[in-house]
Amino acid sequence: MPEEPELTIQGWGPTDPTDAGGDVTRALPKPALKYLTRELGWTPRSTPPVAVDQIRLGPSRLSEEARSRFVELLGEENVRTDRDSRLRRAGGKSYLDLLRRREGDASDAPDAVVLPGTTDETAALLTACGDLGVVVVPFGGGTSVVGGLAGVDPDDRPSVALDLSLMASVQSLDVPSSLVTVGPGMRGPALEQALDQAGLTFGHLPQSWEFATVGGYAATRSAGQNSTGVGRFDELVAGLTLATPSGVLELGSPPASAAGPDLLGLALGSEGTLGVITEVTLRVRPKPQSCAYEGWSFRSWAAGLAALQHLARHDLLPDIVRLSDPDETRANLLMASGTGARLLRGTLRTRGHGAGCLLVLGWEGLPSIVRVRKEVASSLLRDGGAVRLGRRIGTSWKAHRFSAPYLRDRLMDAGLLVETLETAATWTALPTVYDAVRRALRESLTRDGRKPLIMSHVSHGYPTGASLYVTALADLDDALPIQQWLTAKRAATDALLGAGGTLTHHHAVGADHRPWMEREIGPLGVEVLRAVKQRLDPQGICNPGVLLPD
Amino acid sequence: MPEEPELTIQGWGPTDPTDAGGDVTRALPKPALKYLTRELGWTPRSTPPVAVDQIRLGPSRLSEEARSRFVELLGEENVRTDRDSRLRRAGGKSYLDLLRRREGDASDAPDAVVLPGTTDETAALLTACGDLGVVVVPFGGGTSVVGGLAGVDPDDRPSVALDLSLMASVQSLDVPSSLVTVGPGMRGPALEQALDQAGLTFGHLPQSWEFATVGGYAATRSAGQNSTGVGRFDELVAGLTLATPSGVLELGSPPASAAGPDLLGLALGSEGTLGVITEVTLRVRPKPQSCAYEGWSFRSWAAGLAALQHLARHDLLPDIVRLSDPDETRANLLMASGTGARLLRGTLRTRGHGAGCLLVLGWEGLPSIVRVRKEVASSLLRDGGAVRLGRRIGTSWKAHRFSAPYLRDRLMDAGLLVETLETAATWTALPTVYDAVRRALRESLTRDGRKPLIMSHVSHGYPTGASLYVTALADLDDALPIQQWLTAKRAATDALLGAGGTLTHHHAVGADHRPWMEREIGPLGVEVLRAVKQRLDPQGICNPGVLLPD
């Protein structure tokens, strides 16, 4: 297995792919910089992270008894308590995680990192941890943006990060059945590379694709940029193995079953609270023979939503659907430089779409099918007032599809709050949810007359509704940066739930959304989850800091 | 609400739609009759049911305390202990159910029938039943073919059938979001009629469509004849309300959510063991503008499976896919009478498909999309050796799509065992499952040199595999008819599980499949279900005779 790039401890990516270094004036085009400065009342300033060697990390609290038990099970090299190993598995990559790490706080780091190599080793380890009272936090790519790796334990027991990187290979490939079974530590690029040899693809491409793992996707019900077409990750799981402190569950009966309630759906989204996913069987597909990405424009957000809804009810949504609201559209146009971008801005003004909405669409599959789907959809889009802008915008979006988290580091270096949140709602509720979230964020992030910038897009479409992805930018509160975002997040979450949105469409619950879980699924729903957890994890050692409210 | 036809107590349908009366010689064309007589070593003879008034039914065991508590909650007219009410809710419509009812045995009848009108009434009733120690068996259409209404209780407590027919209307229709919310007692025809006015359809069409209810579909993870296209019933449920003895759960967040494990998927397929489904929100769609049904033929079963698998991996399967094996094909051709059928048999012989496999396909949707899907699929089918037979076969299949259970009554009247079972498996495992089930049924149903007829078809296709539906016909063992089928069923189930099939693809578990649930989901999987049941139904009053093994 080739070495895979590791995320930095205080940010995203091994290096910045835009190669702009640490300077925001090089990471952003001049018009974008000017626009942000004016809109946010922000003065670019240097707010760098502390040096990595200055991050505060307490000594490991793992008992010698526990350590030697783990060594017995896994071997010396797979039980690690060194500073670098622990720091690299401390928390995830939410804005709050980064704020803490940048300030030099690693109090959420595990006391040790353990690396089992098989389901049996994992199960034995969980049993041992139950006996020893050691908390277990599964660690795949470490890309959670909702505090999924918080490692908080009400009883403050020692904790280990259960690193999945030794279980990261293809176990079996059943080409006629379009099924592949892989280890949970496998990342997207490695999976695609393995499938490519057989002319297959999996096609799950979230923004975290370069680093996130299959196990993490399963544990969090991930959705990718192509999920409108290929399906959400949970829809592509045909089976999985869940090692729990009470034994091993083998779940799923492809292609489908009516043998009782869906236990596979209980393991998906369980975020490590019931055990550790040690194997995942996925539906794969032939590599698309034809890919068509293109841009469209609407005069208004309402017109864009109406057109998508119309496509959706006829099952005509493309594989990729991203409709930006006017604020995000303006920012995206300012981020694009060069003659092409200037011409485009001119065209849009001329057509009366100067304050309109960009739509990126992508079709993939067999050429003749793609052609007719595109034709029928294009005709409905035109009926809905859309103007086709051509392939350039689609290609450009594709080229930058993973770049936002890299840019976030540069913005954080320069005195900006930058965070995202997301939800989903029915087509009927979506406009209300959109208004409510924007209002809540705008009100809570306005300080001394300086207003935030709230940008939104629909990132996934369904027959019954769509997701909504929201990015907030604001001038950083240098004194209380964590409090600044917590207040805004609380207001936005209350607002979106009140308007009929779901707590999360694809980021999962983690520690950050826990307080709202009772509102999402009801007190009795929480009790059902607790009953399942109690049966599988009676000592409560499995990722106790996430999902279930206190 | 117009009166809906009721199923007869001892068979299917209010009347026989083929209008053939009780005589098998009129229900079957002469060539089919001759063929069956020869193949099965069967002598048509009269084996009629006992008269309805001779069915043995014990007195109601419901205590006066319980009755008056129920009357208080629901009103006098909604608590019924009369003979007809109880007989009509005794068991379902499996071959074993019919054997018992035809023999005059109604020992599985409920002690009373209760009809709540709302979620709140249902919840209050469940709480009361918990207090009183009364078992509750939800009753929708009464069409279970797996003993889902067996009402068996290890503690032999009195039982009530909780009839859903008062909760059978449309609650709300959200056209932009393509969502309808209906009561669980609503049947397919009423639902389609209500949606038709808005130009919409639901499109779920199992063989039981005329009588089965939405609540039953949800409780059993039903699949319909169009499910390859529109999706299984469970995939179309966007939300539901589950009244339990411990309170009411509101589940589902359309269009999609990542907020933890899927609790909706726990209620689907729960078969009344966790509570009663009192409201269901479903994804609906525009009525198809174009419908194309047609027949194809393959020289062999293996060639047919290979072609379907090829379509499936490219997501090119039509909305309806039914591939009959050579035995079912021969029987179907013999059932078709007239010049057209004779010509068809001649054509097939000429093309070397005389012992081949018929395939019925159906495409529905927008005309241009249907056209191209059909074109691409047809080309792949021809590459796979298929011969197109035209629309007549498709139209004929459509006309008889609900008729099999009516015919079953006529065959049972004439000394035949006739029952079906079903499973699903990956494309790789399917041929082995097919062979194993056929062998097991053939061996266990052969008596004194008289062999059974085992006919199979693929009824639903998926990218990763397909379902397999098997019909067994044999000369009735007049002395031990129940034992005759139980032995065969046991052998077939052991065989299909051993070969990699699932316990049930769309009939559900009921009482009949209970003994194999541990093999299907593992002992720990059963324990998880038990933990959920214990939390929601601590007194174990909710349909204790099904799903979970003893």
mmCIF file of N, CA and C in Angstrom, chain A residues 174 176-177 179 200 220-221 232 249 253 255-262 265-266 268-269 283 285-286 309 313-316 366 368 372 376 425-428 462-464 466 502 504-505 508-509 517 520 525 527 532 535 547, chain B residues 174 176-177 179 200 220-221 232 249 253 255-262 265-266 268-269 283 285-286 309 313-316 366 368 372 376 425-428 462-464 466 502 504-505 508-509 517 520 525 527 532 535:
data_model
loop_
_atom_site.group_PDB
_atom_site.id
_atom_site.type_symbol
_atom_site.label_atom_id
_atom_site.label_comp_id
_atom_site.label_asym_id
_atom_site.label_seq_id
_atom_site.Cartn_x
_atom_site.Cartn_y
_atom_site.Cartn_z
ATOM 1 N N ASP A 174 -16.956 -8.655 -6.562
ATOM 2 C CA ASP A 174 -17.892 -9.526 -7.267
ATOM 3 C C ASP A 174 -18.414 -8.715 -8.452
ATOM 4 N N PRO A 176 -19.982 -9.496 -11.436
ATOM 5 C CA PRO A 176 -21.353 -9.677 -11.925
ATOM 6 C C PRO A 176 -22.394 -9.027 -11.004
ATOM 7 N N SER A 177 -22.140 -9.048 -9.698
ATOM 8 C CA SER A 177 -23.092 -8.469 -8.757
ATOM 9 C C SER A 177 -22.798 -7.005 -8.455
ATOM 10 N N LEU A 179 -20.511 -5.601 -6.718
ATOM 11 C CA LEU A 179 -20.267 -5.436 -5.279
ATOM 12 C C LEU A 179 -18.782 -5.523 -4.959
ATOM 13 N N LEU A 200 -14.536 -0.151 -13.341
ATOM 14 C CA LEU A 200 -15.637 0.213 -12.441
ATOM 15 C C LEU A 200 -15.333 1.500 -11.683
ATOM 16 N N THR A 220 -21.344 7.937 9.217
ATOM 17 C CA THR A 220 -21.937 9.289 9.264
ATOM 18 C C THR A 220 -23.018 9.521 8.214
ATOM 19 N N ARG A 221 -23.375 8.495 7.414
ATOM 20 C CA ARG A 221 -24.370 8.701 6.346
ATOM 21 C C ARG A 221 -23.950 9.835 5.409
ATOM 22 N N ARG A 232 -26.879 8.509 -2.176
ATOM 23 C CA ARG A 232 -26.137 8.784 -0.948
ATOM 24 C C ARG A 232 -25.286 7.573 -0.599
ATOM 25 N N LEU A 249 -21.648 -8.141 14.503
ATOM 26 C CA LEU A 249 -22.861 -8.184 13.680
ATOM 27 C C LEU A 249 -22.474 -8.173 12.208
ATOM 28 N N SER A 253 -28.437 -7.872 3.372
ATOM 29 C CA SER A 253 -28.706 -9.011 2.492
ATOM 30 C C SER A 253 -28.932 -8.497 1.092
ATOM 31 N N PRO A 255 -29.631 -8.422 -2.846
ATOM 32 C CA PRO A 255 -29.911 -7.036 -3.196
ATOM 33 C C PRO A 255 -30.966 -6.375 -2.317
ATOM 34 N N ALA A 256 -31.823 -7.136 -1.649
ATOM 35 C CA ALA A 256 -32.893 -6.551 -0.851
ATOM 36 C C ALA A 256 -33.521 -7.654 -0.037
ATOM 37 N N SER A 257 -34.165 -7.264 1.064
ATOM 38 C CA SER A 257 -34.782 -8.263 1.934
ATOM 39 C C SER A 257 -35.990 -7.672 2.629
ATOM 40 N N ALA A 258 -36.923 -8.541 2.986
ATOM 41 C CA ALA A 258 -38.073 -8.136 3.795
ATOM 42 C C ALA A 258 -38.042 -8.865 5.125
ATOM 43 N N ALA A 259 -36.856 -9.348 5.498
ATOM 44 C CA ALA A 259 -36.741 -10.121 6.735
ATOM 45 C C ALA A 259 -36.608 -9.206 7.943
ATOM 46 N N GLY A 260 -37.685 -8.514 8.252
ATOM 47 C CA GLY A 260 -37.725 -7.706 9.467
ATOM 48 C C GLY A 260 -37.157 -6.320 9.305
ATOM 49 N N PRO A 261 -37.056 -5.585 10.423
ATOM 50 C CA PRO A 261 -36.520 -4.216 10.397
ATOM 51 C C PRO A 261 -35.103 -4.179 9.850
ATOM 52 N N ASP A 262 -34.699 -3.011 9.384
ATOM 53 C CA ASP A 262 -33.404 -2.857 8.730
ATOM 54 C C ASP A 262 -32.307 -2.576 9.754
ATOM 55 N N GLY A 265 -29.397 -0.288 8.570
ATOM 56 C CA GLY A 265 -29.674 1.144 8.712
ATOM 57 C C GLY A 265 -29.459 1.673 10.121
ATOM 58 N N LEU A 266 -29.363 0.751 11.091
ATOM 59 C CA LEU A 266 -29.041 1.161 12.467
ATOM 60 C C LEU A 266 -27.541 1.368 12.634
ATOM 61 N N LEU A 268 -25.464 2.150 10.054
ATOM 62 C CA LEU A 268 -25.146 3.348 9.278
ATOM 63 C C LEU A 268 -25.571 4.563 10.096
ATOM 64 N N GLY A 269 -24.699 5.538 10.204
ATOM 65 C CA GLY A 269 -25.047 6.721 10.989
ATOM 66 C C GLY A 269 -24.878 6.539 12.484
ATOM 67 N N ARG A 283 -22.044 -1.070 -3.498
ATOM 68 C CA ARG A 283 -22.478 -1.218 -4.868
ATOM 69 C C ARG A 283 -21.588 -0.339 -5.759
ATOM 70 N N ARG A 285 -20.284 0.521 -10.001
ATOM 71 C CA ARG A 285 -20.933 0.612 -11.320
ATOM 72 C C ARG A 285 -19.875 0.793 -12.411
ATOM 73 N N PRO A 286 -20.262 0.542 -13.654
ATOM 74 C CA PRO A 286 -19.309 0.755 -14.734
ATOM 75 C C PRO A 286 -18.896 2.227 -14.788
ATOM 76 N N GLN A 309 -37.261 21.640 -8.693
ATOM 77 C CA GLN A 309 -38.380 20.846 -8.180
ATOM 78 C C GLN A 309 -39.130 20.175 -9.335
ATOM 79 N N ARG A 313 -39.460 16.004 -9.668
ATOM 80 C CA ARG A 313 -40.681 15.186 -9.592
ATOM 81 C C ARG A 313 -40.782 14.231 -10.764
ATOM 82 N N HIS A 314 -40.113 14.572 -11.875
ATOM 83 C CA HIS A 314 -40.110 13.680 -13.039
ATOM 84 C C HIS A 314 -38.862 12.784 -13.066
ATOM 85 N N ASP A 315 -38.120 12.738 -11.972
ATOM 86 C CA ASP A 315 -36.882 11.949 -11.919
ATOM 87 C C ASP A 315 -35.913 12.365 -13.026
ATOM 88 N N LEU A 316 -35.856 13.645 -13.296
ATOM 89 C CA LEU A 316 -34.982 14.143 -14.364
ATOM 90 C C LEU A 316 -33.779 14.913 -13.838
ATOM 91 N N LEU A 366 -24.204 6.331 -19.883
ATOM 92 C CA LEU A 366 -24.128 5.919 -21.280
ATOM 93 C C LEU A 366 -24.489 7.107 -22.184
ATOM 94 N N SER A 368 -26.039 7.710 -25.031
ATOM 95 C CA SER A 368 -27.390 7.965 -25.557
ATOM 96 C C SER A 368 -28.370 8.325 -24.439
ATOM 97 N N VAL A 372 -30.380 12.117 -24.005
ATOM 98 C CA VAL A 372 -31.826 12.380 -23.928
ATOM 99 C C VAL A 372 -32.216 12.964 -22.566
ATOM 100 N N VAL A 376 -34.184 16.559 -22.402
ATOM 101 C CA VAL A 376 -35.474 16.757 -21.725
ATOM 102 C C VAL A 376 -35.316 17.745 -20.573
ATOM 103 N N ALA A 425 -34.657 19.835 3.376
ATOM 104 C CA ALA A 425 -36.082 20.019 3.652
ATOM 105 C C ALA A 425 -36.872 19.667 2.402
ATOM 106 N N THR A 426 -38.157 19.484 2.577
ATOM 107 C CA THR A 426 -39.012 19.232 1.417
ATOM 108 C C THR A 426 -39.007 20.478 0.528
ATOM 109 N N TRP A 427 -39.395 20.289 -0.728
ATOM 110 C CA TRP A 427 -39.442 21.443 -1.635
ATOM 111 C C TRP A 427 -40.351 22.523 -1.079
ATOM 112 N N THR A 428 -41.417 22.116 -0.405
ATOM 113 C CA THR A 428 -42.353 23.095 0.152
ATOM 114 C C THR A 428 -41.725 23.887 1.291
ATOM 115 N N TYR A 462 -33.597 15.690 -4.524
ATOM 116 C CA TYR A 462 -34.388 14.462 -4.370
ATOM 117 C C TYR A 462 -35.785 14.738 -4.927
ATOM 118 N N PRO A 463 -36.547 13.705 -5.227
ATOM 119 C CA PRO A 463 -37.923 13.951 -5.674
ATOM 120 C C PRO A 463 -38.722 14.788 -4.671
ATOM 121 N N THR A 464 -38.457 14.585 -3.377
ATOM 122 C CA THR A 464 -39.300 15.222 -2.362
ATOM 123 C C THR A 464 -38.706 16.490 -1.759
ATOM 124 N N ALA A 466 -34.686 18.917 -1.135
ATOM 125 C CA ALA A 466 -33.279 19.130 -1.466
ATOM 126 C C ALA A 466 -32.503 19.495 -0.211
ATOM 127 N N THR A 502 -34.012 19.322 8.473
ATOM 128 C CA THR A 502 -33.449 18.262 9.314
ATOM 129 C C THR A 502 -32.153 18.775 9.935
ATOM 130 N N THR A 504 -29.255 17.601 10.153
ATOM 131 C CA THR A 504 -28.080 17.496 9.279
ATOM 132 C C THR A 504 -28.404 16.603 8.094
ATOM 133 N N HIS A 505 -27.979 17.018 6.936
ATOM 134 C CA HIS A 505 -28.225 16.234 5.723
ATOM 135 C C HIS A 505 -27.075 15.300 5.401
ATOM 136 N N ALA A 508 -23.579 14.696 9.647
ATOM 137 C CA ALA A 508 -23.803 13.835 10.820
ATOM 138 C C ALA A 508 -23.997 14.660 12.099
ATOM 139 N N VAL A 509 -24.097 13.959 13.223
ATOM 140 C CA VAL A 509 -24.487 14.594 14.483
ATOM 141 C C VAL A 509 -23.262 15.006 15.290
ATOM 142 N N MET A 517 -30.682 16.457 19.149
ATOM 143 C CA MET A 517 -31.130 15.141 18.679
ATOM 144 C C MET A 517 -32.526 14.799 19.194
ATOM 145 N N GLU A 520 -34.933 16.346 17.025
ATOM 146 C CA GLU A 520 -34.983 15.724 15.698
ATOM 147 C C GLU A 520 -35.775 14.419 15.701
ATOM 148 N N GLY A 525 -37.566 8.333 20.492
ATOM 149 C CA GLY A 525 -36.568 7.939 19.494
ATOM 150 C C GLY A 525 -35.189 7.819 20.137
ATOM 151 N N GLU A 527 -34.635 7.228 23.241
ATOM 152 C CA GLU A 527 -34.672 6.059 24.132
ATOM 153 C C GLU A 527 -34.450 4.755 23.361
ATOM 154 N N VAL A 532 -30.630 0.226 22.152
ATOM 155 C CA VAL A 532 -29.734 -0.520 21.263
ATOM 156 C C VAL A 532 -28.300 -0.415 21.767
ATOM 157 N N ARG A 535 -27.593 -2.553 24.761
ATOM 158 C CA ARG A 535 -27.449 -3.980 24.463
ATOM 159 C C ARG A 535 -26.068 -4.297 23.890
ATOM 160 N N LEU A 547 -23.539 11.903 19.174
ATOM 161 C CA LEU A 547 -24.842 11.380 18.762
ATOM 162 C C LEU A 547 -25.936 11.481 19.818
ATOM 163 N N ASP B 174 -48.954 17.059 -0.454
ATOM 164 C CA ASP B 174 -48.017 18.155 -0.733
ATOM 165 C C ASP B 174 -47.521 17.931 -2.159
ATOM 166 N N PRO B 176 -45.994 19.948 -4.514
ATOM 167 C CA PRO B 176 -44.624 20.324 -4.893
ATOM 168 C C PRO B 176 -43.582 19.329 -4.371
ATOM 169 N N SER B 177 -43.813 18.793 -3.170
ATOM 170 C CA SER B 177 -42.838 17.859 -2.598
ATOM 171 C C SER B 177 -43.135 16.412 -2.960
ATOM 172 N N LEU B 179 -45.401 14.385 -1.973
ATOM 173 C CA LEU B 179 -45.623 13.606 -0.751
ATOM 174 C C LEU B 179 -47.105 13.536 -0.407
ATOM 175 N N LEU B 200 -51.462 12.347 -10.255
ATOM 176 C CA LEU B 200 -50.355 11.632 -9.611
ATOM 177 C C LEU B 200 -50.655 10.145 -9.495
ATOM 178 N N THR B 220 -44.430 -4.755 6.432
ATOM 179 C CA THR B 220 -43.831 -5.982 5.884
ATOM 180 C C THR B 220 -42.767 -5.727 4.814
ATOM 181 N N ARG B 221 -42.408 -4.463 4.547
ATOM 182 C CA ARG B 221 -41.427 -4.172 3.482
ATOM 183 C C ARG B 221 -41.865 -4.789 2.156
ATOM 184 N N ARG B 232 -39.010 -0.274 -4.129
ATOM 185 C CA ARG B 232 -39.738 -1.069 -3.141
ATOM 186 C C ARG B 232 -40.584 -0.138 -2.287
ATOM 187 N N LEU B 249 -44.017 7.393 18.206
ATOM 188 C CA LEU B 249 -42.806 7.798 17.478
ATOM 189 C C LEU B 249 -43.210 8.437 16.152
ATOM 190 N N SER B 253 -37.365 12.054 8.000
ATOM 191 C CA SER B 253 -37.094 13.458 7.705
ATOM 192 C C SER B 253 -36.894 13.607 6.213
ATOM 193 N N PRO B 255 -36.244 15.254 2.630
ATOM 194 C CA PRO B 255 -35.968 14.169 1.703
ATOM 195 C C PRO B 255 -34.908 13.181 2.208
ATOM 196 N N ALA B 256 -34.030 13.581 3.138
ATOM 197 C CA ALA B 256 -32.946 12.709 3.576
ATOM 198 C C ALA B 256 -32.304 13.347 4.787
ATOM 199 N N SER B 257 -31.651 12.524 5.588
ATOM 200 C CA SER B 257 -31.027 13.044 6.797
ATOM 201 C C SER B 257 -29.810 12.208 7.159
ATOM 202 N N ALA B 258 -28.865 12.856 7.849
ATOM 203 C CA ALA B 258 -27.713 12.132 8.384
ATOM 204 C C ALA B 258 -27.723 12.200 9.903
ATOM 205 N N ALA B 259 -28.903 12.464 10.463
ATOM 206 C CA ALA B 259 -29.003 12.618 11.918
ATOM 207 C C ALA B 259 -29.134 11.262 12.599
ATOM 208 N N GLY B 260 -28.059 10.513 12.568
ATOM 209 C CA GLY B 260 -28.007 9.262 13.306
ATOM 210 C C GLY B 260 -28.579 8.082 12.557
ATOM 211 N N PRO B 261 -28.676 6.930 13.243
ATOM 212 C CA PRO B 261 -29.210 5.710 12.637
ATOM 213 C C PRO B 261 -30.632 5.916 12.139
ATOM 214 N N ASP B 262 -31.042 5.068 11.221
ATOM 215 C CA ASP B 262 -32.348 5.200 10.573
ATOM 216 C C ASP B 262 -33.436 4.502 11.388
ATOM 217 N N GLY B 265 -36.361 2.944 9.364
ATOM 218 C CA GLY B 265 -36.077 1.600 8.862
ATOM 219 C C GLY B 265 -36.280 0.509 9.906
ATOM 220 N N LEU B 266 -36.367 0.913 11.173
ATOM 221 C CA LEU B 266 -36.670 -0.055 12.236
ATOM 222 C C LEU B 266 -38.165 -0.326 12.312
ATOM 223 N N LEU B 268 -40.277 0.098 9.675
ATOM 224 C CA LEU B 268 -40.608 -0.641 8.457
ATOM 225 C C LEU B 268 -40.175 -2.089 8.662
ATOM 226 N N GLY B 269 -41.047 -3.014 8.351
ATOM 227 C CA GLY B 269 -40.693 -4.418 8.530
ATOM 228 C C GLY B 269 -40.853 -4.902 9.957
ATOM 229 N N ARG B 283 -43.834 8.899 -1.065
ATOM 230 C CA ARG B 283 -43.422 9.626 -2.249
ATOM 231 C C ARG B 283 -44.335 9.230 -3.420
ATOM 232 N N ARG B 285 -45.678 10.313 -7.606
ATOM 233 C CA ARG B 285 -45.043 10.804 -8.831
ATOM 234 C C ARG B 285 -46.106 11.111 -9.887
ATOM 235 N N PRO B 286 -45.734 11.888 -10.900
ATOM 236 C CA PRO B 286 -46.701 12.168 -11.960
ATOM 237 C C PRO B 286 -47.108 10.869 -12.643
ATOM 238 N N GLN B 309 -28.752 -9.222 -15.837
ATOM 239 C CA GLN B 309 -27.624 -8.723 -15.041
ATOM 240 C C GLN B 309 -26.883 -7.630 -15.794
ATOM 241 N N ARG B 313 -26.551 -3.719 -14.259
ATOM 242 C CA ARG B 313 -25.326 -3.017 -13.857
ATOM 243 C C ARG B 313 -25.230 -1.651 -14.507
ATOM 244 N N HIS B 314 -25.912 -1.472 -15.637
ATOM 245 C CA HIS B 314 -25.924 -0.159 -16.298
ATOM 246 C C HIS B 314 -27.162 0.653 -15.930
ATOM 247 N N ASP B 315 -27.889 0.221 -14.908
ATOM 248 C CA ASP B 315 -29.133 0.897 -14.503
ATOM 249 C C ASP B 315 -30.113 1.003 -15.667
ATOM 250 N N LEU B 316 -30.186 -0.026 -16.467
ATOM 251 C CA LEU B 316 -31.068 -0.015 -17.641
ATOM 252 C C LEU B 316 -32.274 -0.936 -17.495
ATOM 253 N N LEU B 366 -41.869 9.410 -19.074
ATOM 254 C CA LEU B 366 -41.954 10.395 -20.151
ATOM 255 C C LEU B 366 -41.612 9.709 -21.478
ATOM 256 N N SER B 368 -40.084 10.417 -24.317
ATOM 257 C CA SER B 368 -38.739 10.420 -24.912
ATOM 258 C C SER B 368 -37.754 9.609 -24.091
ATOM 259 N N VAL B 372 -35.755 6.022 -25.372
ATOM 260 C CA VAL B 372 -34.310 5.755 -25.429
ATOM 261 C C VAL B 372 -33.915 4.623 -24.475
ATOM 262 N N VAL B 376 -31.936 1.325 -25.907
ATOM 263 C CA VAL B 376 -30.643 0.859 -25.403
ATOM 264 C C VAL B 376 -30.793 -0.534 -24.795
ATOM 265 N N ALA B 425 -31.218 -12.874 -4.158
ATOM 266 C CA ALA B 425 -29.791 -13.150 -4.000
ATOM 267 C C ALA B 425 -29.019 -12.288 -4.981
ATOM 268 N N THR B 426 -27.729 -12.197 -4.758
ATOM 269 C CA THR B 426 -26.879 -11.463 -5.698
ATOM 270 C C THR B 426 -26.900 -12.193 -7.044
ATOM 271 N N TRP B 427 -26.535 -11.478 -8.105
ATOM 272 C CA TRP B 427 -26.494 -12.114 -9.421
ATOM 273 C C TRP B 427 -25.575 -13.332 -9.405
ATOM 274 N N THR B 428 -24.513 -13.245 -8.636
ATOM 275 C CA THR B 428 -23.569 -14.367 -8.575
ATOM 276 C C THR B 428 -24.193 -15.581 -7.888
ATOM 277 N N TYR B 462 -32.335 -5.697 -9.447
ATOM 278 C CA TYR B 462 -31.542 -4.655 -8.779
ATOM 279 C C TYR B 462 -30.161 -4.667 -9.415
ATOM 280 N N PRO B 463 -29.395 -3.593 -9.239
ATOM 281 C CA PRO B 463 -28.029 -3.618 -9.765
ATOM 282 C C PRO B 463 -27.222 -4.795 -9.239
ATOM 283 N N THR B 464 -27.480 -5.188 -7.976
ATOM 284 C CA THR B 464 -26.620 -6.194 -7.355
ATOM 285 C C THR B 464 -27.209 -7.606 -7.351
ATOM 286 N N ALA B 466 -31.233 -10.073 -7.808
ATOM 287 C CA ALA B 466 -32.647 -10.123 -8.184
ATOM 288 C C ALA B 466 -33.405 -11.005 -7.210
ATOM 289 N N THR B 502 -31.798 -14.628 0.658
ATOM 290 C CA THR B 502 -32.350 -14.042 1.877
ATOM 291 C C THR B 502 -33.636 -14.774 2.228
ATOM 292 N N THR B 504 -36.539 -13.829 2.954
ATOM 293 C CA THR B 504 -37.722 -13.352 2.243
ATOM 294 C C THR B 504 -37.403 -12.037 1.557
ATOM 295 N N HIS B 505 -37.848 -11.916 0.336
ATOM 296 C CA HIS B 505 -37.618 -10.683 -0.419
ATOM 297 C C HIS B 505 -38.763 -9.697 -0.285
ATOM 298 N N ALA B 508 -42.217 -11.011 3.850
ATOM 299 C CA ALA B 508 -41.981 -10.747 5.276
ATOM 300 C C ALA B 508 -41.770 -12.045 6.066
ATOM 301 N N VAL B 509 -41.631 -11.909 7.379
ATOM 302 C CA VAL B 509 -41.237 -13.032 8.238
ATOM 303 C C VAL B 509 -42.464 -13.760 8.799
ATOM 304 N N MET B 517 -34.998 -16.731 11.552
ATOM 305 C CA MET B 517 -34.548 -15.346 11.701
ATOM 306 C C MET B 517 -33.142 -15.263 12.298
ATOM 307 N N GLU B 520 -30.778 -15.698 9.645
ATOM 308 C CA GLU B 520 -30.744 -14.561 8.723
ATOM 309 C C GLU B 520 -29.944 -13.383 9.289
ATOM 310 N N GLY B 525 -28.082 -9.987 16.232
ATOM 311 C CA GLY B 525 -29.087 -9.188 15.525
ATOM 312 C C GLY B 525 -30.463 -9.371 16.161
ATOM 313 N N GLU B 527 -30.974 -10.199 19.206
ATOM 314 C CA GLU B 527 -30.916 -9.541 20.519
ATOM 315 C C GLU B 527 -31.156 -8.033 20.399
ATOM 316 N N VAL B 532 -34.980 -3.436 21.345
ATOM 317 C CA VAL B 532 -35.878 -2.377 20.880
ATOM 318 C C VAL B 532 -37.312 -2.698 21.303
ATOM 319 N N ARG B 535 -37.972 -2.097 24.941
ATOM 320 C CA ARG B 535 -38.122 -0.675 25.296
ATOM 321 C C ARG B 535 -39.511 -0.146 24.930
#
